[in-house]
XYZ file of C-alpha atoms in Angstrom:
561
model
C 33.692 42.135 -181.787
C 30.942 42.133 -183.888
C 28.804 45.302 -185.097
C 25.014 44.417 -184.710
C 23.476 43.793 -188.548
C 21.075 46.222 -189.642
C 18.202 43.745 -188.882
C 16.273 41.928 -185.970
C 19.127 41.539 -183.426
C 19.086 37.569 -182.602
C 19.382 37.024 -178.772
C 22.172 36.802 -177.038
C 23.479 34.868 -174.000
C 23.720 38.500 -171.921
C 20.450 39.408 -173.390
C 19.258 36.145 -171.935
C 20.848 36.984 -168.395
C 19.708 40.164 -168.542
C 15.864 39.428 -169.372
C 15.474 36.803 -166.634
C 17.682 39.273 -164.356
C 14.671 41.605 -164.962
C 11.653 38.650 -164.360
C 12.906 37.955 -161.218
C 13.176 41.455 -160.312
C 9.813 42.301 -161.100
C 8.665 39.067 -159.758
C 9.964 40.209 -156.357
C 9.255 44.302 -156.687
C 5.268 44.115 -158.265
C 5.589 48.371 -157.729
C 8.144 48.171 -160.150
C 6.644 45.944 -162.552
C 3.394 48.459 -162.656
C 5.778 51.467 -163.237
C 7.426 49.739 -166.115
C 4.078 48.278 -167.450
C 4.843 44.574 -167.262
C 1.992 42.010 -166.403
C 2.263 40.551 -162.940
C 1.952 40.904 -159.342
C -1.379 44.052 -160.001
C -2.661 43.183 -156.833
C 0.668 42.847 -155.130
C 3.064 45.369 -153.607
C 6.285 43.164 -152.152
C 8.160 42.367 -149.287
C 10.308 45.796 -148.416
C 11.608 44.100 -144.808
C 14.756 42.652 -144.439
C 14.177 39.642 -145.893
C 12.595 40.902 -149.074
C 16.273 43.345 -149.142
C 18.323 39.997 -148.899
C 16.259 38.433 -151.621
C 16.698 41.520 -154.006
C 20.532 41.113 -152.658
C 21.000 37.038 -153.897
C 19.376 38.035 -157.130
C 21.935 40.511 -158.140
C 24.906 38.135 -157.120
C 23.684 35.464 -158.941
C 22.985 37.342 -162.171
C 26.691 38.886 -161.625
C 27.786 35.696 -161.187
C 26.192 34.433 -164.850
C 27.724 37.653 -166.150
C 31.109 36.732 -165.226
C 30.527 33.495 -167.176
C 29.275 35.157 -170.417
C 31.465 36.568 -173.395
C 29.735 39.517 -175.296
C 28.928 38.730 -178.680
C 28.656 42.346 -180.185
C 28.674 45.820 -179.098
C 25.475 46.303 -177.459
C 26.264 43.122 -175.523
C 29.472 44.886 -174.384
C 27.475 47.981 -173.367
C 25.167 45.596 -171.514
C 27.600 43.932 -170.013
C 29.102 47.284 -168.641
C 26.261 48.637 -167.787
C 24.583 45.506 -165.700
C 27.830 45.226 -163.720
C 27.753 48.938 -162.931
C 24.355 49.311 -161.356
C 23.851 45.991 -159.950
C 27.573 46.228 -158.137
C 26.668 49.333 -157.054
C 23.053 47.881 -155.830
C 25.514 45.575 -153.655
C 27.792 48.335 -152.316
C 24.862 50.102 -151.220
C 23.356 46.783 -149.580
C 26.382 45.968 -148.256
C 26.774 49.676 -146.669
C 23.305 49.345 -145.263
C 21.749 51.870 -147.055
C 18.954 50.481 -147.794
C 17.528 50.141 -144.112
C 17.475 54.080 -144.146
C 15.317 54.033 -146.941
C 13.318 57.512 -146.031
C 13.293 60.519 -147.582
C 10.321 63.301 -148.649
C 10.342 62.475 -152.367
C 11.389 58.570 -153.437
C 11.164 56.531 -150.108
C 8.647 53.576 -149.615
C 6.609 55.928 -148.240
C 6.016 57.872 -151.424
C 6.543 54.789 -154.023
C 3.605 52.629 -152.372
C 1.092 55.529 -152.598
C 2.606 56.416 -155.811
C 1.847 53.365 -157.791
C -1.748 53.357 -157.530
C -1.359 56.752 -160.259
C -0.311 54.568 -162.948
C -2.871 51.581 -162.619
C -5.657 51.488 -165.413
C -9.374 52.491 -163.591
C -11.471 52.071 -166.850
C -13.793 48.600 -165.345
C -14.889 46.842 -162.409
C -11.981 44.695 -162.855
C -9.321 47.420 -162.600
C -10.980 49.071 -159.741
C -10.826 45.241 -158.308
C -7.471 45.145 -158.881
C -6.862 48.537 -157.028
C -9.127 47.663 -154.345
C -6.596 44.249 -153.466
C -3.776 46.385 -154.257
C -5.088 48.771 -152.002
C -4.878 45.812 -148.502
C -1.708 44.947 -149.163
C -0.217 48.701 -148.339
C -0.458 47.696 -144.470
C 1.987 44.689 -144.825
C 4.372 46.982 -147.173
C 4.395 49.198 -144.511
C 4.908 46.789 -142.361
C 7.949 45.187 -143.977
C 9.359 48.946 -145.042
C 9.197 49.567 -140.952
C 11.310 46.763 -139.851
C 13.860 47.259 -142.178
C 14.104 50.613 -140.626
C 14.324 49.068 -137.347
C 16.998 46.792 -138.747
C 18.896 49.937 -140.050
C 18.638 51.545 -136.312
C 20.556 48.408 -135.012
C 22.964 48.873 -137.232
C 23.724 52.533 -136.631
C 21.829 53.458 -139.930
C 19.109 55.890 -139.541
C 17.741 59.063 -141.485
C 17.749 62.188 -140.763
C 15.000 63.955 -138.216
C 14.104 66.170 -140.919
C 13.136 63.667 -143.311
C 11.075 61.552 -140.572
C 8.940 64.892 -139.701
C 8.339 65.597 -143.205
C 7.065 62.114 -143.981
C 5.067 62.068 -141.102
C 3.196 65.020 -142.186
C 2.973 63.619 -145.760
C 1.227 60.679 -144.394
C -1.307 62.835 -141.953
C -2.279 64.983 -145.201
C -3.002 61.806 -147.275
C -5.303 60.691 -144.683
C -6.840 63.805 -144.371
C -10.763 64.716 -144.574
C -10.056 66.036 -148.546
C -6.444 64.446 -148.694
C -5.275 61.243 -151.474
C -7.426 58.309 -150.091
C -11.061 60.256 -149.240
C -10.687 61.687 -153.073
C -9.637 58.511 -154.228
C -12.811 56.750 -153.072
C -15.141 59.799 -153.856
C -14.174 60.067 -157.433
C -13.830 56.358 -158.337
C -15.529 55.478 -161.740
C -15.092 53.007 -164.240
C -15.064 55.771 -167.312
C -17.708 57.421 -165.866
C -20.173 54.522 -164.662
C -20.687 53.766 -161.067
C -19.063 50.885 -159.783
C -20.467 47.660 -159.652
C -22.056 47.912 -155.654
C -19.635 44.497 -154.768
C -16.965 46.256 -156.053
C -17.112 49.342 -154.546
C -17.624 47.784 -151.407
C -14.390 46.106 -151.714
C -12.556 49.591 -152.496
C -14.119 50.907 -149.432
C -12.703 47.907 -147.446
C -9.443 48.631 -149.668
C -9.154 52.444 -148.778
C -9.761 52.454 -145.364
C -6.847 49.360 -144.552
C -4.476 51.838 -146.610
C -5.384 54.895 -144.797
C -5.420 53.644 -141.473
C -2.126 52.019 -142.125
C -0.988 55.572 -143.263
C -2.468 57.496 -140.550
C -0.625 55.588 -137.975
C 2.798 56.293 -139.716
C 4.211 59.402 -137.743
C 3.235 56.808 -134.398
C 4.828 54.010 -136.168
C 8.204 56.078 -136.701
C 8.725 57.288 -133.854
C 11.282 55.050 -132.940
C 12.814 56.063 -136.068
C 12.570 59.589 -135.313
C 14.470 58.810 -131.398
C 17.189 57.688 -132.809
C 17.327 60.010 -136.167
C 20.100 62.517 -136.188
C 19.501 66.281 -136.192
C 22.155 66.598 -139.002
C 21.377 66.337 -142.437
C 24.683 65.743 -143.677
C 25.820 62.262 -144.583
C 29.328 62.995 -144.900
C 31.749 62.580 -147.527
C 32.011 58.675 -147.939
C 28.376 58.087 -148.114
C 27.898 60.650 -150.367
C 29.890 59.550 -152.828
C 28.258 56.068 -152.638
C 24.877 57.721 -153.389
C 26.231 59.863 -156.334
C 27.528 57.183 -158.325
C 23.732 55.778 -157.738
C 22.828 58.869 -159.338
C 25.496 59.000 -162.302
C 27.158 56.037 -163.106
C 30.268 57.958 -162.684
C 32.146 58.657 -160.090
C 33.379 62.800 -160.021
C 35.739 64.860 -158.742
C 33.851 66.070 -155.668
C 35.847 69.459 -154.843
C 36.145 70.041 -159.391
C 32.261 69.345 -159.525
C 31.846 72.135 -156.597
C 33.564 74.936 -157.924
C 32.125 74.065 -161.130
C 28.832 74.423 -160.111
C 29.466 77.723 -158.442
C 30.921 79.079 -161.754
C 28.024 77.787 -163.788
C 25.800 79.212 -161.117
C 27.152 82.717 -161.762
C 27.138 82.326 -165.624
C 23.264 81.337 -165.479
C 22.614 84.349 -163.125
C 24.775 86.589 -165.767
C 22.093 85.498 -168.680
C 19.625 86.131 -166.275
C 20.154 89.864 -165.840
C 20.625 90.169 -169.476
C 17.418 88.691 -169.864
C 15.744 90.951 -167.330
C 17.069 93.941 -168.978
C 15.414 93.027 -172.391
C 11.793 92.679 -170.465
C 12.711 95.925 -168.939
C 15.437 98.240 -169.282
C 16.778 98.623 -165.567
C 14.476 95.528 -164.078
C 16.581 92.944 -161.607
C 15.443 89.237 -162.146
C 13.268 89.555 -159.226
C 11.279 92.520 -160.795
C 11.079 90.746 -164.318
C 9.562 87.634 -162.368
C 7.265 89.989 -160.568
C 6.583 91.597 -164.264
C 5.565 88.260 -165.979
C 3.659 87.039 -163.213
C 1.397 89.818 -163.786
C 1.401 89.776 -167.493
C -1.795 88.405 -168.414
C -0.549 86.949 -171.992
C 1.865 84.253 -169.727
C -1.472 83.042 -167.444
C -3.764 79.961 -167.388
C -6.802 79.572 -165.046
C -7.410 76.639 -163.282
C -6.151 72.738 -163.642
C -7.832 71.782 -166.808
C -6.632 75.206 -168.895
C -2.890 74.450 -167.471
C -3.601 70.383 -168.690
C -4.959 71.388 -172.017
C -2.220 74.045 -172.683
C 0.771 71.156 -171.387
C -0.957 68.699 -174.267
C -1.180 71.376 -176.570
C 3.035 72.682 -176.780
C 3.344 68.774 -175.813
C 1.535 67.913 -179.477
C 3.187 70.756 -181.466
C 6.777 70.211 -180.389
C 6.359 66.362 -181.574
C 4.537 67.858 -185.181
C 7.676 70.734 -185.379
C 10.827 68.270 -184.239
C 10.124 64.777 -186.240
C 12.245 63.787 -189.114
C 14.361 67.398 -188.368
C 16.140 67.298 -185.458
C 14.620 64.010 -184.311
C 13.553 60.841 -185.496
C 10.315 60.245 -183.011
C 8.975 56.957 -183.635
C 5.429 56.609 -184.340
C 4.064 55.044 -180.619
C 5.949 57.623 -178.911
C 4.111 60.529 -180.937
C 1.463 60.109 -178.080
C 2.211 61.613 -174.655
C -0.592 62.964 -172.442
C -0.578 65.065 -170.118
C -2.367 64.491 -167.044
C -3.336 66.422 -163.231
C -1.451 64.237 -160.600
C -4.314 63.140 -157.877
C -1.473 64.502 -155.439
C -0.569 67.926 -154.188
C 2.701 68.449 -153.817
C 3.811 70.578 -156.227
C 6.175 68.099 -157.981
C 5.953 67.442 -162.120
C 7.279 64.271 -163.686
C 6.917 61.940 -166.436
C 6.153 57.958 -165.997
C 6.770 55.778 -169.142
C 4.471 53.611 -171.344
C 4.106 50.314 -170.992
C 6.029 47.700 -173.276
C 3.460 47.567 -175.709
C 2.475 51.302 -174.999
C -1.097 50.121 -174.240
C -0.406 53.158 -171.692
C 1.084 56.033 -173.172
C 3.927 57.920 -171.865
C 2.225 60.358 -169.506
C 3.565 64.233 -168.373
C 1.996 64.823 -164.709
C 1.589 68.310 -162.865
C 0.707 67.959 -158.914
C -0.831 71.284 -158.439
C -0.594 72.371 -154.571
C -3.589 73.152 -152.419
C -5.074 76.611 -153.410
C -3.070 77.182 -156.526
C -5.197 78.311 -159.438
C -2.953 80.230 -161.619
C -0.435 79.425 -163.604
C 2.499 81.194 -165.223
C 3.252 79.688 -169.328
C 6.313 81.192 -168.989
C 7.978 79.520 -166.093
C 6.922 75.737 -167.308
C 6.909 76.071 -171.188
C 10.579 74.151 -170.583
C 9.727 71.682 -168.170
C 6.788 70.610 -171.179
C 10.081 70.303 -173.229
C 11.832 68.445 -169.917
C 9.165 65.872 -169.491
C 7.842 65.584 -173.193
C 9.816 65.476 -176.479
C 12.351 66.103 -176.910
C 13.074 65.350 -173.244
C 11.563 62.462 -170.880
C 8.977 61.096 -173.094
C 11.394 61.001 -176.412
C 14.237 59.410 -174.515
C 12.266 56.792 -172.621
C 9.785 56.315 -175.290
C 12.488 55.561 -177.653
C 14.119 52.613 -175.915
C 11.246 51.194 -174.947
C 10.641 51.055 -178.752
C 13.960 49.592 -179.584
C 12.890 45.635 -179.176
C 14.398 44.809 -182.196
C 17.570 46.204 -180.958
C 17.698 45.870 -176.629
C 17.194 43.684 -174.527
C 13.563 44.309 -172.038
C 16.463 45.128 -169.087
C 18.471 47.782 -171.733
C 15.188 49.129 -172.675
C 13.017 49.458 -169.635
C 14.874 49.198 -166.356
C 18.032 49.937 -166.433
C 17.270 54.171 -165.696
C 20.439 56.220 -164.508
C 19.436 59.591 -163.174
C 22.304 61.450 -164.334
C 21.477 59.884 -168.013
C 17.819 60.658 -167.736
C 18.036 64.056 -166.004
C 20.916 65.316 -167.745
C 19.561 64.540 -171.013
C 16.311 66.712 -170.302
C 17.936 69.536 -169.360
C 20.310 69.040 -172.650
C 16.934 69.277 -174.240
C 15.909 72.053 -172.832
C 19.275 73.601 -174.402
C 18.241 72.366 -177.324
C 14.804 73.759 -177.896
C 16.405 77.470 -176.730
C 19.227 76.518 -179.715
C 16.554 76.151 -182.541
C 14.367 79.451 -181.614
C 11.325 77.730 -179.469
C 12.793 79.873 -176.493
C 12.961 83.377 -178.499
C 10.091 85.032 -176.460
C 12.373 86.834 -173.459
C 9.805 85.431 -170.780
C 10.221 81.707 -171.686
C 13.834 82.251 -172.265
C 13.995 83.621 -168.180
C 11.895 80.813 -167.522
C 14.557 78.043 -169.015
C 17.171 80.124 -167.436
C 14.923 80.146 -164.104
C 15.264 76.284 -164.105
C 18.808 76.175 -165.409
C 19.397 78.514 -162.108
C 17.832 76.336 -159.458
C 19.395 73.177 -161.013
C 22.813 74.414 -160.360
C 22.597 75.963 -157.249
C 21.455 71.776 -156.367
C 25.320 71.203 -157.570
C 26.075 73.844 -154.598
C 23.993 72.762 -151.924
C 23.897 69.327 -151.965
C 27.816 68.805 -152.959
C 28.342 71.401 -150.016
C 26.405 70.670 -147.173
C 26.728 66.607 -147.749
C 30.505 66.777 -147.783
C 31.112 69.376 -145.558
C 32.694 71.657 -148.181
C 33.011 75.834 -147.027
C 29.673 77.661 -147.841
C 30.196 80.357 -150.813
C 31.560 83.753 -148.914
C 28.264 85.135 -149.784
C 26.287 83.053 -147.404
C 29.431 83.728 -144.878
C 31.203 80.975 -146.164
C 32.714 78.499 -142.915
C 30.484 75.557 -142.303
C 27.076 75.123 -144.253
C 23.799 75.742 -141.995
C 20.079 75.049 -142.834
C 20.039 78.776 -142.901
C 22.647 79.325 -145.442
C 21.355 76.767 -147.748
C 17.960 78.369 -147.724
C 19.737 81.655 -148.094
C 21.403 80.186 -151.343
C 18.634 78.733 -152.798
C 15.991 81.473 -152.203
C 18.586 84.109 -154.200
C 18.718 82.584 -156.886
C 15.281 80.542 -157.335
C 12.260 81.892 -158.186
C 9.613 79.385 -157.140
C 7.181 80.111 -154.424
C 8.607 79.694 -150.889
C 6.744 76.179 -150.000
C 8.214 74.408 -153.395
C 11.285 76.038 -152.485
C 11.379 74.313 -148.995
C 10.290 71.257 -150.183
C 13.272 71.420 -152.476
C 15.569 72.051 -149.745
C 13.924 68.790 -147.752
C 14.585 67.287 -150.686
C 18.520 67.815 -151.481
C 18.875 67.333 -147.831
C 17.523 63.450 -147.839
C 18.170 62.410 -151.300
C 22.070 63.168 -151.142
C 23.466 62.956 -154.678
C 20.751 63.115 -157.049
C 19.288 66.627 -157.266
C 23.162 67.220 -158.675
C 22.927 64.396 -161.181
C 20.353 66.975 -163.206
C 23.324 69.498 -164.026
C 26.515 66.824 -164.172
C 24.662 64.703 -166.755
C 23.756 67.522 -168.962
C 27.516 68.415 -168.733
C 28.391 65.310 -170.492
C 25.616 65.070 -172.539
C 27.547 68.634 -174.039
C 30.716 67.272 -173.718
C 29.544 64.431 -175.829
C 27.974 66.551 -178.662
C 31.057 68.183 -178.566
C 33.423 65.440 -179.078
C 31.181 63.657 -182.049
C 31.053 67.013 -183.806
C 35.228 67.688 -183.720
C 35.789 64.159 -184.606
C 32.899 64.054 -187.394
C 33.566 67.452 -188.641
C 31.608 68.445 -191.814
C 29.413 65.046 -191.664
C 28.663 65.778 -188.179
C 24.275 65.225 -188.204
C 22.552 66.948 -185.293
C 19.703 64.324 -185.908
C 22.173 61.618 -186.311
C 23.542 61.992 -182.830
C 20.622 61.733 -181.035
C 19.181 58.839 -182.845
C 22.655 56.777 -182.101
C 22.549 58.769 -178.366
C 19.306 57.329 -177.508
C 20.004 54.004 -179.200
C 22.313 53.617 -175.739
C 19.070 53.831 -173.441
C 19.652 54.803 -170.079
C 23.226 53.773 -168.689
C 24.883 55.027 -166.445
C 26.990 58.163 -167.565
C 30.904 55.919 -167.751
C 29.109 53.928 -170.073
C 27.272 56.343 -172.268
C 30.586 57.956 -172.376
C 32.616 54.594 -173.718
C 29.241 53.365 -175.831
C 29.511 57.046 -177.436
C 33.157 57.737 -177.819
C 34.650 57.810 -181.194
């Protein structure tokens, strides 16, 4: 097979597939389109019933169907080729399972994804605000359509868990709320800084209100959903490992991955004391988090000192790692770092746009109330979501046109890839002395901590696994999860339960964090025995990220010597 030249890549038959694979994807999912910055379906949101499923469903068999017909013509049409087959056969075991009709969850449901979008649309003119304001009618039909396929799941003996349906009920009653999402939303609309034309903001008004009411009679609206939901939150073994090979593009050894996670668990919590000890002699990990909480060298005040600090380390990292460690191309030397209008307490990255018209962007959701902020708990999760994380790893494919095709480079996201590379660069950062200070260092180890006590719960309680003997082993509870993750997290108790909500109704992925950065290691590890003294640091992640985002069997056979 032929090695592509060191030129413009000419286009292949698979890139061909895959590129129209993606237009008709988009064409049929406008919320995706917006996320990945392609022109299209603005005012649009798509159907999310049954019908809209099946549509998504023919697509997939069709372009599986064109695969099976092509011949790769070099290596990255082999890796393609893998990697189409992977997540789009998956996409059909899940249909085929019916998991899609159970579609709710606190964190990456309909329910979140159509309020979501309307973060990443531009709001700079009338005509954008226009745009939002159409946008903005349409959330009653996706509703709507995301509704009945929940009442199609209930037919079928699909249904989520009670837990979940409470959870997003209350979601939608505090985005309807007096000072909640859609009351700020019409309050502080500008176009960069001017009022709004009056026709215009009329039509937002009209726009707003059809979303909100639509949202405020959600927890009605699922009741029926919430009859029929079952108390447990366990999906059991089969499902679950369904929904982690969504997650990883690999399918693991369940019971291996559990005891691993426990042992890496206790080896984080190890450092941790270590740590403690060197920001006091004789401190537990508790007492050195209650230490630099206090310590008035690790605080910011208010939103706008946190956003200004996030852009600052965001900036210097990119200045510090280019042409070293990293070769960061010149569009993806812009990131910035923005407030989320939400308040959830969630931080996450969204990509630029294809022509990176809209920059990669680092968002912080700051709950209700909170004010201060610790540097030392999130100066890793700047290095998570920015270079060389998120915004490095993303912003690189999406830069690679003379190399991918628009599917390779912009949709075809594996959370085990993503995820696990983010924490590897975490790793990283603490490897070449940016984590020195002992209060940042606790702080990467804080996250390292709560990722793999994920691998615990979620593995555990979804497959019905015997709870660790220190939360009494025998069957998992609510209780004993919360027990688990409360020792050895260090987040305030409402992000803490929200995390819990979330493992609990998004079986499979908070895991994918801590199993893809285990391979991302392995990885290293292999290309540096089998390259010995030529081994390049730099090298490896330029021909790493070259991949883009496949699942993790495929990084693993694109990467393998």
């Amino acid at each position: 097979m032929n090695a592509p030249s060191d030129g413009p890549r000419q286009q292949t038959e698979i890139d061909r597939i895959a590129e129209a694979h993606l237009d008709a994807e988009v064409a049929l999912s406008p919320i995706e389109a917006t996320y990945l910055g392609l022109p299209g379906g603005e005012d649009r949101l798509g159907d999310l019933s049954p019908d809209g499923l099946a549509e998504h469903s023919a697509l997939r068999r069709r372009t599986l169907a064109a695969l099976d017909r092509a011949a790769p013509q070099d290596e990255i049409d082999r890796v393609t080729l893998e990697a189409m087959r992977e997540r789009l056969g998956l996409a059909e075991e899940m249909h085929a399972a019916g998991e899609d009709l159970a579609d709710l969850n606190v964190i990456a449901s309909p329910a979140q994804g159509i309020r979501d979008v309307f973060d990443v649309m531009p709001t700079s003119s009338d005509d954008d605000w226009r745009t939002i304001a159409r946008r903005l009618g349409q959330v009653p039909a996706a509703l709507e359509g995301w509704l009945a396929s929940l009442h199609a799941g209930l037919d079928t003996g699909r249904a989520p868990a009670r837990r979940q349906v409470d959870a997003v009920a209350q979601q939608a009653r505090d985005l309807t709320a007096a000072d909640g999402y859609y009351a700020t939303l019409l309050r502080g609309a500008s176009a960069d800084g001017r009022a709004l034309d009056p026709a215009v903001a009329d039509a937002l008004r009209h726009g707003v209100e059809a979303a909100a009411a639509a949202y405020a009679a959600l927890p009605d609206r699922l009741r029926r959903v919430r009859a029929a939901a079952p108390e447990r939150d366990a999906v059991g073994r089969e499902r679950y490992q369904l929904h982690s090979r969504q997650f990883l593009g690999a399918q693991i050894d369940l019971e291996e991955t559990y005891a691993w996670g426990q042992e890496e668990l206790a080896r984080i919590d190890g450092l941790m004391r270590e740590t403690a000890e060197r920001i006091r002699p004789g401190a537990s990990v508790k007492e050195a988090v209650a230490l630099l909480d206090a310590d008035p060298r690790y605080q910011l005040h208010g939103t706008e000192a946190l956003r200004a600090w996030m852009q600052q380390r965001a900036d210097e990292v990119v200045d510090r790692l280019d042409g070293v460690h990293l070769d960061v191309p010149d569009p993806v030397r812009t990131i910035e770092c923005m407030i989320a209008p939400t308040q959830t307490g969630g931080i996450y990255y969204t990509g630029p746009s294809d022509d990176f018209s809209r920059p990669g962007r680092m968002w912080w959701s700051v709950p209700k109330g909170v004010t201060t902020f610790g540097t030392w708990r999130e100066l890793t999760t700047v290095y998570h979501e920015g270079v060389p994380g998120h915004h490095l790893q993303i912003g690189q494919a999406v830069h690679r046109r003379d190399l991918l095709n628009r599917w390779r480079r912009l949709a075809s996201m594996t959370s085990g890839h993503a995820e696990g590379w983010a924490l590897y660069a975490e790793w990283l950062m603490a490897d070449l002395g940016f984590m020195d200070d002992p209060g940042d260092y606790l702080g990467l180890l804080d996250g390292q901590s709560l990722r793999a006590v994920r691998v615990v719960i979620d593995i555990g309680v979804h497959c019905g696994f015997d709870a660790p003997a220190e939360v009494g082993g025998g069957a998992w509870t609510y209780e004993k999860a919360w027990q688990m993750l409360d020792s050895y997290a260090n987040q305030g108790t409402e992000q803490l339960r929200f995390e819990l909500d979330r493992y609990l109704g998004w079986p499979g992925q908070a895991p994918s964090y801590k199993i893809g950065e285990r391979i991302w290691l392995d990885l290293r590890d292999e290309a540096r025995r089998a390259e010995g003294d030529a081994f390049s640091l730099k090298d490896f992640h330029a021909r790493a990220l070259d991949v883009a985002s496949v699942g993790l069997d495929t990084l693993r056979s694109a990467l393998s010597p």
